[in-house]
Coordinates of C-alpha atoms and ligand atoms in Angstrom, one line a residue:
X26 CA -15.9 15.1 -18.0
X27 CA -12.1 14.8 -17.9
X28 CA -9.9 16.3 -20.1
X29 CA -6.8 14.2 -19.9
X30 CA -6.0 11.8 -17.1
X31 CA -2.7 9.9 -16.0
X32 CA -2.3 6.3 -15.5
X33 CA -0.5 5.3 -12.5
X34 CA -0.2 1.9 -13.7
X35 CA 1.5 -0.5 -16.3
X36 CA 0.9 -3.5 -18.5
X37 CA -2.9 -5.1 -19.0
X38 CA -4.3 -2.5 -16.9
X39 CA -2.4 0.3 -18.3
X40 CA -3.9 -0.8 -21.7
X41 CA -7.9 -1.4 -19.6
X42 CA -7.5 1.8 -19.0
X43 CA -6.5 3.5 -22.0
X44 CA -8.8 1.6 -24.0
X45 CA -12.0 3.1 -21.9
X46 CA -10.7 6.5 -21.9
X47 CA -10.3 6.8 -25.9
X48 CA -13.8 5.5 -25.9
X49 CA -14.6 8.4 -23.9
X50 CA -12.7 10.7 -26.0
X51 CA -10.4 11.3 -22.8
X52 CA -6.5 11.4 -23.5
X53 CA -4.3 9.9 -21.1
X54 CA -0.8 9.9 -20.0
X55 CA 1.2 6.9 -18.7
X56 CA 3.7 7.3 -16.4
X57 CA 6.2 3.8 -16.9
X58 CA 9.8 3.0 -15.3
X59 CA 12.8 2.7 -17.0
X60 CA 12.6 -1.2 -17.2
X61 CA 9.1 -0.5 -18.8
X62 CA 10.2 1.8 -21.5
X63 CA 9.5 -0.2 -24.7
X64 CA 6.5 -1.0 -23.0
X65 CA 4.0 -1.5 -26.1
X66 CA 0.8 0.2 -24.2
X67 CA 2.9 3.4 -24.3
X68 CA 2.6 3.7 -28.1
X69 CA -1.2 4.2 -27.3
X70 CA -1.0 7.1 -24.9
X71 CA -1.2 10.7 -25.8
X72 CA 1.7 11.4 -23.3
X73 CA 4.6 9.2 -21.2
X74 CA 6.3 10.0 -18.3
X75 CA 9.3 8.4 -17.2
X76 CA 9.1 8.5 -13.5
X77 CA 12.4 5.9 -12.2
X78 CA 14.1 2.5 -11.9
X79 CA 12.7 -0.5 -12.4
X80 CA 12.1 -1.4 -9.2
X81 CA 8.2 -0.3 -7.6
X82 CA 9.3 0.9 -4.5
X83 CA 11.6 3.9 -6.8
X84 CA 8.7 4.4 -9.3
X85 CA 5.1 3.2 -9.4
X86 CA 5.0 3.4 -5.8
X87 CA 6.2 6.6 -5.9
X88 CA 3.1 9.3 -4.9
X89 CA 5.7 12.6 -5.5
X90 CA 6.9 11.3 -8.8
X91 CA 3.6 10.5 -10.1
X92 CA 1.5 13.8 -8.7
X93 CA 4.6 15.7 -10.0
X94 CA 4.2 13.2 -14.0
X95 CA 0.4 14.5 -13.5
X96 CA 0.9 18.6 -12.7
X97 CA 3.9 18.4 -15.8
X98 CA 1.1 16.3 -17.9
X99 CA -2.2 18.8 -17.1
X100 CA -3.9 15.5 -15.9
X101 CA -7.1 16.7 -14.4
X102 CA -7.7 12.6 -12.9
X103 CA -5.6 9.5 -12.1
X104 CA -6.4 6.2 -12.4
X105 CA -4.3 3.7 -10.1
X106 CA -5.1 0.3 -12.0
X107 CA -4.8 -2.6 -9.5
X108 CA -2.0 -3.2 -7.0
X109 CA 0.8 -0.6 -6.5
X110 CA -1.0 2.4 -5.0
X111 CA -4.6 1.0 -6.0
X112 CA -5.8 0.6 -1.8
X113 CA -3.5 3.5 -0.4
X114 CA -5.9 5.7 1.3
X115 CA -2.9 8.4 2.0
X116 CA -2.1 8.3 -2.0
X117 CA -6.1 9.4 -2.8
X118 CA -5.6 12.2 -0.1
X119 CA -2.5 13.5 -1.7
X120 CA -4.6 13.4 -4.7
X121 CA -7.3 15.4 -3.3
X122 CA -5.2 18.0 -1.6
X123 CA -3.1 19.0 -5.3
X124 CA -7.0 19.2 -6.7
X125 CA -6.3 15.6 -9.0
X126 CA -9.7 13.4 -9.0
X127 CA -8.5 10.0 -7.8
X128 CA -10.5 7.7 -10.0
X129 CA -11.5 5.5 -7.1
X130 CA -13.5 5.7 -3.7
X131 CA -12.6 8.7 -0.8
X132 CA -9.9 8.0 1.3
X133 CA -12.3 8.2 4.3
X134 CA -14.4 5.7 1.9
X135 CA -11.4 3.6 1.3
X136 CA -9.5 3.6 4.9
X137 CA -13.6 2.6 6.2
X138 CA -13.6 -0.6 4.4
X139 CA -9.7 -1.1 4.6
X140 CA -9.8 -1.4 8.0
X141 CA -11.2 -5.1 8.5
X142 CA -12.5 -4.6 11.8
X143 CA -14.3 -1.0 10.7
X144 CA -15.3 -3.4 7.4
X145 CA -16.9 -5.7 9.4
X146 CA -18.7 -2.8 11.9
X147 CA -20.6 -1.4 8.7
X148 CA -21.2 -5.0 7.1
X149 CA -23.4 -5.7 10.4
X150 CA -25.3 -2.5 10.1
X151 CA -26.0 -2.6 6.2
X152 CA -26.8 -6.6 7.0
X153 CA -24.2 -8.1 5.0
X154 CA -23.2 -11.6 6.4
X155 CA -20.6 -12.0 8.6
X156 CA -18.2 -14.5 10.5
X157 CA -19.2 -14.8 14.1
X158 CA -16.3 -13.2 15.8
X159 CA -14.9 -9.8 16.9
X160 CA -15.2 -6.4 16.8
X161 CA -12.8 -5.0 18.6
X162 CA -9.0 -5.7 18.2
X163 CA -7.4 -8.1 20.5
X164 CA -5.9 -6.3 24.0
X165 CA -5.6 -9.2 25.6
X166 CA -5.3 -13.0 25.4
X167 CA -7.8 -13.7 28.1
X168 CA -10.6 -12.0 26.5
X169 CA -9.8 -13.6 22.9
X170 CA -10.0 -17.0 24.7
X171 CA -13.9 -16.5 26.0
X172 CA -14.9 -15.4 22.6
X173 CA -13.1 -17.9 20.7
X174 CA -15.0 -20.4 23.6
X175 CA -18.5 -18.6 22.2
X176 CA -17.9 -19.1 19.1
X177 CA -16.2 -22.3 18.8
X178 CA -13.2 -23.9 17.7
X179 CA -11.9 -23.7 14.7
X180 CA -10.9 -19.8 14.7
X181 CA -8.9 -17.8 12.7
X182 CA -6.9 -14.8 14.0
X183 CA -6.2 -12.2 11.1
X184 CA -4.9 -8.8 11.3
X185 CA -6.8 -5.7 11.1
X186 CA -4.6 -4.4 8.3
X187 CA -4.2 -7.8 6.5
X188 CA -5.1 -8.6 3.2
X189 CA -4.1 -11.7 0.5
X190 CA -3.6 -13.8 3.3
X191 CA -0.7 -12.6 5.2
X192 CA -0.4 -12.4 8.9
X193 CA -3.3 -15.5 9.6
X194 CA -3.3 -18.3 11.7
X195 CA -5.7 -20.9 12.2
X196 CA -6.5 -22.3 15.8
X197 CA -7.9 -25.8 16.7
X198 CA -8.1 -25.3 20.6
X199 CA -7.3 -23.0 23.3
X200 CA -3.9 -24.7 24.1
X201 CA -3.0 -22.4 20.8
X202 CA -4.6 -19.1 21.0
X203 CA -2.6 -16.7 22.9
X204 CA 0.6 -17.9 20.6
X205 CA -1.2 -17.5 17.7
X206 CA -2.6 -13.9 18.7
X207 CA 1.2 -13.0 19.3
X208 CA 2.9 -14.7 16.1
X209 CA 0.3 -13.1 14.4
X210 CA 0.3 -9.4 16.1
X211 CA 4.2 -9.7 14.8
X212 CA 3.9 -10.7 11.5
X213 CA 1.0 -8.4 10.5
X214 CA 3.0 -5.2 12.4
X215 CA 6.2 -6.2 10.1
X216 CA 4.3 -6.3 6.7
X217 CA 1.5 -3.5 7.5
X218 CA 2.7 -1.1 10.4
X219 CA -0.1 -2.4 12.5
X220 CA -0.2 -5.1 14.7
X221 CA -3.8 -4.9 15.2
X222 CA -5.3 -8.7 14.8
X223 CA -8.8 -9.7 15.9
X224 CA -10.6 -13.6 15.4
X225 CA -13.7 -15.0 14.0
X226 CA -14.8 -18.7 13.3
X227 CA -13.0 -20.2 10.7
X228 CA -14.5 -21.9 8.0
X229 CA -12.7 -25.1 6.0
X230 CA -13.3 -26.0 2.4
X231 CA -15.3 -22.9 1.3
X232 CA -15.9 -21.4 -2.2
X233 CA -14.6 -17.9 -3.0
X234 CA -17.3 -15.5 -4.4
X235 CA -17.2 -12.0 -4.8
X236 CA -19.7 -9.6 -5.9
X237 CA -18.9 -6.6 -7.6
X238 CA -20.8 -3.7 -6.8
X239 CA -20.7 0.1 -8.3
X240 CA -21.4 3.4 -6.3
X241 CA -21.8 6.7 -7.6
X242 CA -21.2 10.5 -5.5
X243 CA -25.3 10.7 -5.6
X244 CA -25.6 8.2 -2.7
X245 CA -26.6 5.2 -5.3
X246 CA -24.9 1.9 -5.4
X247 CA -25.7 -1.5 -7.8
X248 CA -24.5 -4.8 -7.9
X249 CA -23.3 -6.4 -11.4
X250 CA -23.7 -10.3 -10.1
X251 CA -20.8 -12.4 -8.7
X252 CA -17.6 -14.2 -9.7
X253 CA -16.5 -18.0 -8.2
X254 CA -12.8 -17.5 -7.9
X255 CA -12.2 -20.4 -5.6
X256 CA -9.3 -22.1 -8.2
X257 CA -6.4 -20.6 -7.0
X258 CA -2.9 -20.8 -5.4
X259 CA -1.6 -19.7 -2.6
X260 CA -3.9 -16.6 -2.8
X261 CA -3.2 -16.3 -6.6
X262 CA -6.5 -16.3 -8.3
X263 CA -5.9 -18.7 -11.3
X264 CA -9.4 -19.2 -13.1
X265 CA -12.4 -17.2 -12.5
X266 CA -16.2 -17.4 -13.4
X267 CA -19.5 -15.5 -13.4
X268 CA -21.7 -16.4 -12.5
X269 CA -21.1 -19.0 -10.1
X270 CA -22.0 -22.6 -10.7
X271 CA -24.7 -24.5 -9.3
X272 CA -25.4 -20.9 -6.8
X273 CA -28.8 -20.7 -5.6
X274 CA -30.2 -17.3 -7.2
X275 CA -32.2 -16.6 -4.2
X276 CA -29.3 -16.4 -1.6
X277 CA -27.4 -14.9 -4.3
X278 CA -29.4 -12.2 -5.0
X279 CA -29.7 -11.2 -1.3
X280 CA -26.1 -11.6 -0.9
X281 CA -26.1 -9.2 -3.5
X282 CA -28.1 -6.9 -2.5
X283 CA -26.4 -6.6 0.9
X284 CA -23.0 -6.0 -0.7
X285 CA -24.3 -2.6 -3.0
X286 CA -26.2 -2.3 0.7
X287 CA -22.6 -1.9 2.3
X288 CA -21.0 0.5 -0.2
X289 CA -23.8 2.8 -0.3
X290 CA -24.0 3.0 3.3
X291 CA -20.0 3.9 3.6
X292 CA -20.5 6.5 0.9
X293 CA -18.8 4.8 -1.3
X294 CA -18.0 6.1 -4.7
X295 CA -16.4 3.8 -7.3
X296 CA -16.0 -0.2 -8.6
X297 CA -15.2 -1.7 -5.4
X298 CA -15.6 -6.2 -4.7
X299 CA -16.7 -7.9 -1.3
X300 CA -15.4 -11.2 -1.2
X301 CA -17.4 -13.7 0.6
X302 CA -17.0 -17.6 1.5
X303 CA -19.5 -19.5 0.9
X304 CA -20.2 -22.9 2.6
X305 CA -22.2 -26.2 1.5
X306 CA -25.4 -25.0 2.1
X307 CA -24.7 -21.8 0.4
X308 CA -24.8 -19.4 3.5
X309 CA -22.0 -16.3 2.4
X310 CA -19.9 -14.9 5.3
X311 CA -17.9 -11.7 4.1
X312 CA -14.0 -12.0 3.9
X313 CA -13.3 -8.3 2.5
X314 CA -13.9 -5.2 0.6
X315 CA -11.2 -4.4 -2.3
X316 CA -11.7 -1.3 -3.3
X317 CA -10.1 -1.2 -6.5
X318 CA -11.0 -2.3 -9.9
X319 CA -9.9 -6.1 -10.5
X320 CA -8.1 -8.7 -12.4
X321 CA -11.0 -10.1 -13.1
X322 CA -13.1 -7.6 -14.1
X323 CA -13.7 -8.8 -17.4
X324 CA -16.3 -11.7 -16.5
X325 CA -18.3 -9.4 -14.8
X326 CA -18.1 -7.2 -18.2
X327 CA -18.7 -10.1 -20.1
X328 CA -21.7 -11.1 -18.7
X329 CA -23.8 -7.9 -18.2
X330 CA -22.0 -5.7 -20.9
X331 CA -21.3 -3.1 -18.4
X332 CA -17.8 -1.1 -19.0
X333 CA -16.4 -1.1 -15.4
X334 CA -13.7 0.6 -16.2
X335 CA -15.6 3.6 -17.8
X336 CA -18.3 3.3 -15.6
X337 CA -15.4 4.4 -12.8
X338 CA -14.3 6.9 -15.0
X339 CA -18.0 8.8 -15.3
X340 CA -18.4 8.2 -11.5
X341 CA -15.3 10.0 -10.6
X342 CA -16.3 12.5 -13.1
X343 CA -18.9 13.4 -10.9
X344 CA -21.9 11.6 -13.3
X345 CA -24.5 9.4 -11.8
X346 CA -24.4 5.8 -12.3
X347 CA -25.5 4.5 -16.0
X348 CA -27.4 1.6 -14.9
X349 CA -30.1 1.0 -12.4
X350 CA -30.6 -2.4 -10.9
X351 CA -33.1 -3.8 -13.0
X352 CA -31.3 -2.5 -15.9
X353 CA -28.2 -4.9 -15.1
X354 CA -29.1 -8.3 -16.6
X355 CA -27.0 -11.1 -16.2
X356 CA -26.9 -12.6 -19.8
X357 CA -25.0 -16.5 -20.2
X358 CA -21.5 -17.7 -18.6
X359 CA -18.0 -15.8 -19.1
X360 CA -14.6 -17.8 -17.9
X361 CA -11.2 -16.1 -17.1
X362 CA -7.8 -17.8 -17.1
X363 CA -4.6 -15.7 -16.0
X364 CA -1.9 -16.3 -18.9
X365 CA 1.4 -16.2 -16.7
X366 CA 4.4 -16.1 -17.6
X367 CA 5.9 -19.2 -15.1
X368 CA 6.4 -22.7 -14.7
X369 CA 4.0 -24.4 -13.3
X370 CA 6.4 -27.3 -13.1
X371 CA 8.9 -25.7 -11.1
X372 CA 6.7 -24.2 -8.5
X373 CA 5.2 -21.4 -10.9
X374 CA 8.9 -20.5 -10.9
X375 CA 8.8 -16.6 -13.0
X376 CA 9.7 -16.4 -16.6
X377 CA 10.9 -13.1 -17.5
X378 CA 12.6 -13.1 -21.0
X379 CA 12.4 -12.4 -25.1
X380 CA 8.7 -13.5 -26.4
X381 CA 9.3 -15.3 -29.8
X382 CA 6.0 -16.7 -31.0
X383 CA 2.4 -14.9 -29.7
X384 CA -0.5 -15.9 -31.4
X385 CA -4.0 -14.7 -29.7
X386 CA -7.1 -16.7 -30.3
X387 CA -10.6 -15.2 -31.5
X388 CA -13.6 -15.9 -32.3
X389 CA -17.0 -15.0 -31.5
X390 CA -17.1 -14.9 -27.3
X391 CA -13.3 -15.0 -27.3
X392 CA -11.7 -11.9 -25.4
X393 CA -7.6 -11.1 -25.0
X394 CA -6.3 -8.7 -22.4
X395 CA -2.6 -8.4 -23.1
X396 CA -0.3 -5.9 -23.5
X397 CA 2.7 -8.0 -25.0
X398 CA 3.0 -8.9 -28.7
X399 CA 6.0 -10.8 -30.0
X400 CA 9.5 -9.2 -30.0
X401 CA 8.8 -7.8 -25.9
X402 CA 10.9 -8.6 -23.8
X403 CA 9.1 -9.4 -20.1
X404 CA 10.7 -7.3 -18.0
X405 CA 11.6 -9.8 -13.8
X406 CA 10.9 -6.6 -11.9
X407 CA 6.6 -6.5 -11.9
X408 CA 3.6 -9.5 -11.5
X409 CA 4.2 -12.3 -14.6
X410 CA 0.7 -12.0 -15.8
X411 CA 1.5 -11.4 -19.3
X412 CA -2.9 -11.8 -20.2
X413 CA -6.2 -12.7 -19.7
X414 CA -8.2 -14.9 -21.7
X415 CA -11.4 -14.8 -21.4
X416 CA -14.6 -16.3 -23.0
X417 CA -18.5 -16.0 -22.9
X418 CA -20.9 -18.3 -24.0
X419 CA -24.8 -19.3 -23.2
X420 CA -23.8 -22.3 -20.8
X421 CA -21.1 -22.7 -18.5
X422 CA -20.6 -26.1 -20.6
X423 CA -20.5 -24.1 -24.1
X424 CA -17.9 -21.5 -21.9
X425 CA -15.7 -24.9 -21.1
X426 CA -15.9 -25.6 -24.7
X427 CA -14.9 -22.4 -25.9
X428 CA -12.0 -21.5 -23.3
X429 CA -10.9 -25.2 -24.9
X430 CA -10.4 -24.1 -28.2
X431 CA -8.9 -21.0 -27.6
X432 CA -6.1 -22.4 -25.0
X433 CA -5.2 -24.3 -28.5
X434 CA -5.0 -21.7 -30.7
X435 CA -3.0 -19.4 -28.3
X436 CA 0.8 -20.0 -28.9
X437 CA 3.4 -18.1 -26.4
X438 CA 7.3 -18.9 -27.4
X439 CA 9.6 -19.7 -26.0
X440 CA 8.5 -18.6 -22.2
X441 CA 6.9 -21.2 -20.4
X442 CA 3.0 -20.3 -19.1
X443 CA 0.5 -21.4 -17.6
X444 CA -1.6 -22.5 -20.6
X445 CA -0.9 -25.9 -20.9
X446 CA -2.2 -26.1 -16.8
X447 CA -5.4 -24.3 -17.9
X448 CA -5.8 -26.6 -21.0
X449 CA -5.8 -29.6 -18.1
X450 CA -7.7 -27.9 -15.7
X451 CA -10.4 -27.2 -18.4
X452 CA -10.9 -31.5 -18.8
X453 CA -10.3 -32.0 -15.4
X454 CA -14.1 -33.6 -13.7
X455 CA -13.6 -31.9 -10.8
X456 CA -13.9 -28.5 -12.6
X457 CA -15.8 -29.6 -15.1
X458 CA -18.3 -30.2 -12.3
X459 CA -17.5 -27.6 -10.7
X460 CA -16.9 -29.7 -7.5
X461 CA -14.2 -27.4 -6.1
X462 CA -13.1 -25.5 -3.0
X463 CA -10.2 -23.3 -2.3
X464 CA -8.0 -26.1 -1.7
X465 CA -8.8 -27.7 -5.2
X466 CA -6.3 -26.4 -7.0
X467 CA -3.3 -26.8 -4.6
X468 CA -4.4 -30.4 -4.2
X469 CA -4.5 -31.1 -7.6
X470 CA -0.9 -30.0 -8.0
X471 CA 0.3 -31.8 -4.8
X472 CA -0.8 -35.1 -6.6
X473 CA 1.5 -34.1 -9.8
X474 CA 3.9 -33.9 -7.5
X475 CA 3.6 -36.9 -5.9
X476 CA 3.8 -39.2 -8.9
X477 CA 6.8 -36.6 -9.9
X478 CA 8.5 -38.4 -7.1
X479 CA 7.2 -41.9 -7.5
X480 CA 8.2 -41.6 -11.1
X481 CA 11.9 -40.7 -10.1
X482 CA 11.9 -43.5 -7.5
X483 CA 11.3 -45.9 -10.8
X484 CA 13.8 -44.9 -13.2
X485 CA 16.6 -44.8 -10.2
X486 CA 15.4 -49.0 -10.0
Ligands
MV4_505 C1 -11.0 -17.2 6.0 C2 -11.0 -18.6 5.7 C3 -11.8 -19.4 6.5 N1 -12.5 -18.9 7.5 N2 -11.7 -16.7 7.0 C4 -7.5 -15.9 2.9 C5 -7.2 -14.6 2.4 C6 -8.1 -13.6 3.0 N3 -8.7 -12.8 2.1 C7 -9.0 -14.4 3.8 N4 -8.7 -15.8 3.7 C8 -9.4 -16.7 4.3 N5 -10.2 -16.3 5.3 C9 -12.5 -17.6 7.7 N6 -13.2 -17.1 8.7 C10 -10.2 -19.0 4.6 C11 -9.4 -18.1 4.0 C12 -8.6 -18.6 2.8 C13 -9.0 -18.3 1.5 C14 -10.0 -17.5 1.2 C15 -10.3 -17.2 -0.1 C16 -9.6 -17.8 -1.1 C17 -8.6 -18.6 -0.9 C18 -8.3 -18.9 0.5 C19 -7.2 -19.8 0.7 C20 -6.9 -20.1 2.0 C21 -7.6 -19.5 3.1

C-alpha cells in the first residue's frame, strides 16, 4: 500500500479524499493555489504545497508543478479528484513515466473510452447498448446524409472529443445536416483540438442514468447499481438518486452487467461511470464513459456501503477488488442535492464571498460533504459547489422526507444557494413522482420566469 499520496485537487473532493486515505492509514499532501490558501481541508493534510495563482490554468492544471509538489512531497500516488486533470490521458502518462501511480485508469485505458467513437467500438463488442449511428468519424457530408437516412431523423452530430454537451447539434431533416456537421466540426476543434464529429439517432425526453462500475489490475470489474441524474441544468447535474425510480430491475441489471462488461473488456482499472439514456419503455442507449470518480459518488456509497474512494485507492495499489458481485447489495434509497453557492433567481448567477452563518444538518441517514465552515471566504476563481447533502432512507418517499428536514435545518449566510430551490423541488409532484426527463428541471424554471414577467407587467398597471 501507499505510503503517502498527493492530492491534485481542492475543496469537497480534496476533503473525499483525505478522509479515505486516513482511514487507510495513508498520509497525504495537498497541493492548493494561492487563492486557496486558508483553504480549511488543508488543516487536515500531512503536507501542502503551494503550486500558483488562483487561476486553474497557472495551477491545478498545471502537470509540471504538481509532479514537481509530488517528487518534493515523497508522494508515492496521486489522486486527481474530479474535473481539472481528472480525464487527461497525457497527465496519467506523465505520471507513469516519473514512477507516480495515477490513482485512476491507464492512459491507454482512459484515451480508449475517451474517445467517443473508440467508446462506442468496445460498447458493441462487450454488448452494452448503443445509439444506432456511426462508427467512423465524419469525412464527408454525403456519406453522413445516407446514414442519417438509415437511421432516421432526428439525429444528433457530436464530436468525438466532446463531453458535457459542447460541440452538439440536433438535426430534424437533411435540409440541415451538412451545416450542422461543419458548425459542429468547428466548435468541437476550438474547445477540444479535434474536430472529429460523428451522428447517431437522437433521442428526446430521456432519463439520465448512469451506472457505476469498479475494475481492478486482475482483469475483474463489478457494478455498484445506478444513479437517475436526469434533474439538471444546462448539463449541471442538480439532484441525484440511487437507485432509480420506478426502473425495471430486470433491464437494469443487464444494463448493468453490460457496463462492468465494458470496463473489464478495455482493461480498465479504477471507479469509472457509463452514462446511459433511458427511454419510456426503459431500453438504455449509452451516452459515455467518465472515467473519474464523481460528484455524486455518495449515493452510490450510501446505498451499498462501498467506499469508492478507497476502493480506488486499494485498486491503484495494485490489490484486487474487495467486493464480488453478489457481495454488492443494494440496500434502501439515498438522495443528493448540490449546495451551490448562486442565485438561482438571477440565472444561477455565482456567489463568491464571506460565509457568516453555516449550520449542517444530521441525523440518522443525513450525510454533509463540505469543506467550508463559517468565517471562509469562497474564493470566484473554482466551481460554486460549496456541499453535498445527501440522505438515505428505506423508501424513496422516507428519502423525500428526510432530504425535507435537513434542507430546513441547514442554514448558509449571507450567500445565496441553491437550498431554498431544492426545498421546492423536494414538494414539487413532478419529482415527487418522479415523472421527470432531462428537460424537467429547465422547464420548471422557465415557468418562474414567466410569471416573473407577468408579475412585472402587473405592478407597471
Ligand atoms: C444525446 C441526447 C439525445 N440523444 N444523445 C448531452 C451531454 C452529453 N453527455 C450527451 N448529451 C445528450 N446526448 C442522443 N443520441 C441528449 C443529450 C442531452 C442530455 C443528456 C443527459 C443529460 C442531460 C442532457 C440534456 C440535454 C441533452
Amino acid at each position: 500500500m501507499f505510503s503517502r499520496i498527493l492530492i491534485a485537487n481542492r475543496g469537497e473532493i480534496a476533503l473525499r479524499i483525505i478522509r479515505a486515505a486516513r482511514e487507510l492509514d495513508i498520509e497525504t499532501v495537498c497541493v492548493y493555489s494561492e487563492a486557496d490558501a486558508d483553504g480549511p481541508w488543508l488543516e487536515l493534510a500531512d503536507e501542502k504545497v503551494c503550486i500558483g495563482p488562483g487561476p486553474a490554468t497557472e495551477s491545478y492544471l498545471r502537470i509540471d508543478r504538481i509532479i514537481s509538489a509530488a517528487e518534493i512531497s515523497n508522494a508515492d500516488a496521486i489522486h486527481p479528484g474530479y474535473g481539472f486533470l481528472a480525464e487527461n490521458a497525457h497527465f496519467a502518462e506523465v505520471c507513469r513515466d516519473c514512477h507516480i501511480e495515477f490513482i485512476g485508469p491507464s492512459p491507454e485505458a482512459m484515451a480508449l473510452l475517451g474517445d467517443k467513437l473508440s467508446c462506442r467500438r468496445m460498447a458493441k463488442e462487450a454488448k452494452t447498448p448503443i445509439f444506432p449511428g456511426s462508427t467512423k468519424p465524419i469525412e464527408e457530408a454525403a456519406a453522413a446524409i445516407k446514414l442519417a437516412e438509415k437511421i432516421g431523423y432526428p439525429v444528433i452530430v457530436k464530436a468525438v472529443a466532446g463531453g458535457g454537451g459542447r460541440g452538439m447539434r440536433i438535426v430534424h431533416s437533411e435540409a440541415e445536416l451538412a451545416t450542422a456537421i461543419a458548425s459542429a466540426a468547428q466548435e468541437a476543434a476550438a474547445a477540444f483540438g479535434n474536430g472529429a464529429v460523428y451522428i447517431e439517432k437522437f433521442l428526446p425526453n430521456a432519463r439520465h442514468v448512469e451506472i457505476q462500475v469498479l475494475g481492478d489490475k486482475h482483469g475483474n470489474a463489478i457494478h455498484l447499481f445506478e444513479r437517475d441524474c436526469t434533474t439538471q441544468r444546462r448539463h449541471q447535474k442538480l439532484i441525484e438518486e440511487a437507485p432509480a425510480p420506478n426502473i425495471d430491475p430486470k433491464k437494469r441489471d443487464a444494463v448493468a452487467k453490460s457496463a462492468a462488461d465494458l470496463i473489464r473488456k478495455a482493461n480498465y482499472a479504477g471507479a469509472a461511470t457509463v452514462e446511459f439514456l433511458m427511454d419510456d419503455d426503459h431500453k438504455f442507449y449509452m451516452l459515455e464513459v467518465n472515467t473519474r470518480i464523481q460528484v455524486e459518488h455518495p449515493i452510490t456509497e450510501m446505498i451499498t456501503g462501498i467506499d469508492l474512494v478507497k476502493e480506488m485507492i486499494r485498486i491503484a495499489a495494485g490489490e484486487p477488488l474487495s467486493y464480488k458481485q453478489k457481495d454488492v447489495k443494494l440496500r434502501g434509497h439515498a438522495i443528493e442535492c448540490r449546495i451551490n453557492a448562486e442565485d438561482p433567481n438571477k440565472g444561477f448567477m455565482p456567489q463568491p464571498g464571506l460565509v457568516g452563518e453555516f449550520i449542517i444538518p444530521g441525523g440518522p441517514g443525513v450525510r454533509v460533504d463540505s469543506h467550508v465552515r463559517s468565517g471562509y471566504c469562497i474564493p470566484p476563481n473554482y466551481d460554486s459547489m460549496i456541499g453535498k447533502l445527501i440522505v438515505h432512507a428505506p423508501t424513496r418517499e422516507d428519502a423525500i422526507v428526510k432530504m425535507r428536514g435537513a434542507l430546513s435545518e441547514m442554514k448558509i449566510s449571507p450567500i445565496k444557494t441553491t437550498i431554498p430551490l431544492h426545498q421546492r423541488i423536494m414538494h414539487e409532484p413532478a419529482f415527487v413522482n418522479a415523472l421527470y426527463d432531462i428537460g424537467y428541471l429547465e422547464r420548471l424554471l422557465e415557468k418562474d420566469a414567466l410569471q416573473a414577467t407577468d408579475s412585472l407587467v402587473i405592478t407597471e398597471h
